[in-house]
């Protein structure tokens, strides 16, 4: 390996959401935090160099997204995701993907309208729908032979005249599925029939650990292209979440104008300088680092799966096709959800995201972020093993 993923950094002095507020937020000082989705790895050195070089110029005034910024994203989408022909004016800036789906809700629905999500799913989606005064429609994933699948019949049944859009999570956080092309095709077919907008949150698109290739929803057909708003960012891939930078790719002019209208009404008109520079460097020079990251993450996954199989066999780790967030069924520990949370924090001293946060289907699950040096992962698993054996 050319790049280093083993160094353990002290993130405490950096106001890290994951590390710096453990006592305030959990009541336990020395928990190992494996909850929020950022990584305990240094970003690619090429990115740090670019940020440092820009920081050396001491004027940080209003900044407009550069040609290099747009070209970098367009080339990345083409090279790594097979999506050719994205036009520069089809790309809109958003300070984050969560902001992006909030803007989309405001752009494509009215208060009281319905918006669909597929739980268990990334919880800010539900909050965005409810906080904006829209009605939440759950189209839960089904578990078929230990594989999470979409329920197209249920979806079709639930879409009525007030339903304006679905927020898709692809790859899916927290169940770790990378949706196959034919699965997405069936989803698009229903959305086309019922004429609703698809907001496709593809923030985890580069983090593919298994054999299934990521398919961008918009590329499935001309109809999909015209009804899909694709939300992407380099933040998960290159560990840049603190730089507040993401893109909404919206080929359809009407949808794009509506989205832009909302962002303008929120006063969003400039890029974040360092977010822009980081994305330029990451997409131009970060590919070798990403390949090594994926190798390391696959190694972490295998390490965890082997450890659990051998030493804590009651726990069930679902196949992690994409993302670095493992979805683990803890039913065999024989607790209820409140007791499980307490057990993980106070006995095992581990801070995971509880499954119930992700909506229906999450009970008795824990979502475990494995994007950390293997030594930390090992320490965490040893804590878990010890706590389980003492039960
Ligand atoms: C599916 C999904 N969407 C969005 C985000 C966050 O995006 P941002 O930090 O750009 O708002 C996350 C972070 O965990 C995520 O998992």
XYZ file of N, CA and C in Angstrom, residues 246-339:
282
model
N -21.500 19.646 -2.072
C -22.125 18.533 -2.803
C -22.781 19.091 -4.061
N -23.243 18.169 -4.896
C -23.850 18.584 -6.165
C -25.189 17.900 -6.359
N -26.099 18.635 -6.977
C -27.346 18.039 -7.456
C -27.239 18.026 -8.976
N -27.306 16.835 -9.562
C -27.232 16.740 -11.024
C -28.666 16.600 -11.527
N -29.110 17.602 -12.282
C -30.528 17.661 -12.677
C -30.622 17.991 -14.171
N -30.643 16.955 -15.023
C -30.672 17.237 -16.469
C -31.958 17.929 -16.927
N -33.083 17.664 -16.263
C -34.358 18.253 -16.696
C -34.454 19.729 -16.268
N -34.681 20.579 -17.247
C -34.609 22.026 -16.960
C -35.674 22.480 -15.962
N -36.883 21.936 -16.111
C -37.957 22.367 -15.212
C -37.622 21.997 -13.748
N -37.158 20.762 -13.582
C -36.788 20.331 -12.217
C -35.606 21.152 -11.705
N -34.673 21.429 -12.624
C -33.473 22.173 -12.216
C -33.831 23.601 -11.805
N -34.672 24.228 -12.588
C -35.064 25.606 -12.261
C -35.787 25.668 -10.913
N -36.626 24.669 -10.668
C -37.367 24.654 -9.390
C -36.401 24.492 -8.216
N -35.409 23.629 -8.395
C -34.415 23.391 -7.328
C -33.606 24.677 -7.098
N -33.199 25.277 -8.196
C -32.367 26.481 -8.089
C -33.129 27.640 -7.435
N -34.413 27.684 -7.741
C -35.253 28.692 -7.132
C -35.213 28.556 -5.604
N -35.311 27.325 -5.129
C -35.289 27.104 -3.673
C -33.915 27.455 -3.105
N -32.836 27.032 -3.759
C -31.507 27.340 -3.192
C -31.298 28.857 -3.164
N -31.751 29.525 -4.217
C -31.604 30.991 -4.230
C -32.405 31.637 -3.103
N -33.593 31.089 -2.868
C -34.416 31.644 -1.779
C -33.788 31.413 -0.407
N -32.851 30.470 -0.346
C -32.125 30.262 0.915
C -30.789 31.012 0.909
N -30.580 31.835 -0.106
C -29.359 32.651 -0.139
C -28.102 31.873 -0.472
N -28.268 30.725 -1.145
C -27.079 29.926 -1.470
C -26.625 30.292 -2.870
N -25.491 30.966 -2.970
C -25.071 31.428 -4.290
C -23.594 31.261 -4.541
N -22.811 30.873 -3.547
C -21.378 30.724 -3.758
C -20.886 29.383 -3.270
N -19.734 28.963 -3.806
C -19.139 27.712 -3.330
C -18.366 27.975 -2.055
N -18.129 26.890 -1.348
C -17.177 26.929 -0.249
C -15.783 26.748 -0.872
N -14.884 27.659 -0.613
C -13.565 27.644 -1.275
C -12.866 26.304 -1.080
N -12.795 25.866 0.173
C -11.998 24.666 0.438
C -12.713 23.400 -0.018
N -14.044 23.445 0.031
C -14.806 22.313 -0.509
C -14.571 22.171 -2.003
N -14.525 23.302 -2.678
C -14.302 23.289 -4.129
C -12.898 22.757 -4.457
N -11.906 23.303 -3.772
C -10.520 22.903 -4.039
C -10.319 21.421 -3.709
N -10.947 20.978 -2.621
C -10.802 19.570 -2.222
C -11.430 18.661 -3.272
N -12.597 19.031 -3.759
C -13.245 18.186 -4.779
C -12.419 18.152 -6.066
N -11.912 19.302 -6.470
C -11.068 19.333 -7.680
C -9.912 18.344 -7.545
N -9.217 18.413 -6.399
C -8.038 17.550 -6.210
C -8.436 16.081 -6.085
N -9.525 15.838 -5.355
C -9.940 14.441 -5.122
C -10.291 13.771 -6.446
N -11.091 14.440 -7.273
C -11.513 13.811 -8.526
C -10.379 13.759 -9.552
N -9.422 14.686 -9.456
C -8.319 14.658 -10.427
C -7.212 13.693 -10.007
N -6.983 13.595 -8.700
C -5.778 12.881 -8.252
C -6.043 11.812 -7.196
N -7.306 11.590 -6.840
C -7.577 10.737 -5.678
C -7.911 9.277 -5.984
N -7.865 8.900 -7.246
C -8.370 7.573 -7.593
C -7.525 6.428 -7.008
N -6.204 6.610 -7.003
C -5.326 5.551 -6.484
C -5.581 5.379 -4.983
N -5.758 6.492 -4.297
C -6.066 6.458 -2.859
C -7.381 5.720 -2.631
N -8.378 6.030 -3.455
C -9.692 5.399 -3.293
C -9.589 3.877 -3.463
N -8.836 3.436 -4.450
C -8.700 1.983 -4.652
C -8.098 1.325 -3.408
N -7.110 1.988 -2.817
C -6.499 1.413 -1.610
C -7.458 1.481 -0.421
N -8.223 2.559 -0.349
C -9.235 2.656 0.718
C -10.196 1.462 0.623
N -10.649 1.181 -0.586
C -11.623 0.095 -0.760
C -11.013 -1.248 -0.346
N -9.742 -1.439 -0.692
C -9.057 -2.672 -0.276
C -9.010 -2.757 1.254
N -8.698 -1.632 1.871
C -8.588 -1.616 3.343
C -9.956 -1.877 3.977
N -10.998 -1.241 3.427
C -12.343 -1.432 3.988
C -12.809 -2.882 3.824
N -12.485 -3.478 2.664
C -12.853 -4.901 2.477
C -12.116 -5.755 3.509
N -10.879 -5.382 3.792
C -10.102 -6.095 4.809
C -10.747 -5.940 6.185
N -11.200 -4.737 6.506
C -11.870 -4.501 7.791
C -13.152 -5.322 7.896
N -13.888 -5.364 6.795
C -15.143 -6.116 6.799
C -14.871 -7.599 7.055
N -13.885 -8.125 6.346
C -13.555 -9.552 6.501
C -13.097 -9.807 7.937
N -12.279 -8.896 8.459
C -11.790 -9.045 9.833
C -12.974 -9.107 10.800
N -13.939 -8.204 10.614
C -15.096 -8.172 11.514
C -15.957 -9.432 11.351
N -16.200 -9.805 10.104
C -17.045 -10.992 9.872
C -16.402 -12.241 10.499
N -15.101 -12.395 10.288
C -14.413 -13.573 10.842
C -14.441 -13.546 12.371
N -14.182 -12.371 12.929
C -14.142 -12.230 14.393
C -15.503 -12.608 14.983
N -16.560 -12.052 14.386
C -17.901 -12.281 14.938
C -18.296 -13.751 14.771
N -17.988 -14.305 13.607
C -18.339 -15.715 13.375
C -17.682 -16.610 14.434
N -16.418 -16.320 14.716
C -15.671 -17.180 15.631
C -15.990 -16.885 17.108
N -16.111 -15.593 17.450
C -16.146 -15.257 18.883
C -17.483 -14.735 19.409
N -18.313 -14.187 18.518
C -19.628 -13.705 18.991
C -20.690 -14.218 18.008
N -20.803 -15.543 17.856
C -21.581 -16.091 16.734
C -23.065 -15.753 16.772
N -23.566 -15.276 17.908
C -24.987 -14.917 17.960
C -25.316 -13.698 17.095
N -24.330 -12.839 16.877
C -24.605 -11.628 16.091
C -24.584 -11.959 14.603
N -25.433 -11.263 13.876
C -25.517 -11.555 12.442
C -25.168 -10.288 11.655
N -24.103 -10.383 10.868
C -23.676 -9.241 10.050
C -24.258 -9.420 8.654
N -25.035 -8.446 8.210
C -25.605 -8.537 6.853
C -24.534 -8.241 5.811
N -24.671 -8.820 4.624
C -23.642 -8.587 3.584
C -23.511 -7.092 3.291
N -22.285 -6.620 3.313
C -22.066 -5.191 3.077
C -21.586 -5.005 1.643
N -22.539 -4.737 0.760
C -22.199 -4.575 -0.665
C -21.631 -3.190 -0.940
N -22.115 -2.224 -0.171
C -21.628 -0.861 -0.335
C -21.777 -0.084 0.952
N -21.111 1.076 1.038
C -20.953 1.914 2.238
C -19.939 1.242 3.181
N -19.576 1.967 4.234
C -18.702 1.350 5.247
C -19.461 1.196 6.568
N -20.796 1.035 6.440
C -21.670 0.987 7.612
C -22.292 -0.400 7.705
N -21.786 -1.193 8.641
C -22.269 -2.586 8.734
C -23.581 -2.631 9.509
N -24.465 -3.519 9.090
C -25.817 -3.616 9.651
C -25.871 -4.954 10.378
N -25.965 -4.857 11.711
C -25.755 -6.056 12.523
C -26.985 -6.352 13.376
N -27.498 -7.554 13.243
C -28.687 -7.986 13.977
C -28.257 -8.556 15.335
N -28.757 -7.936 16.404
C -28.343 -8.330 17.759
C -29.476 -9.035 18.499
N -30.473 -9.528 17.781
C -31.650 -10.147 18.411
C -31.260 -11.225 19.413
N -30.230 -11.984 19.074
C -29.891 -13.148 19.913
C -29.425 -12.741 21.304
N -29.119 -11.443 21.501
C -28.691 -11.043 22.845
C -29.874 -11.017 23.814
N -31.081 -11.126 23.259
C -32.267 -11.295 24.101
C -32.663 -10.060 24.893
N -32.466 -8.886 24.317
C -32.822 -7.644 25.034
C -33.917 -6.922 24.262
N -34.415 -5.814 24.857
C -35.232 -4.931 24.032
C -34.319 -3.792 23.543
N -34.863 -2.888 22.742
C -34.006 -1.879 22.109
C -33.329 -0.952 23.131
N -34.091 -0.570 24.165
C -33.512 0.335 25.162
C -32.361 -0.357 25.892
N -32.564 -1.622 26.232
C -31.524 -2.365 26.951
C -30.301 -2.582 26.058
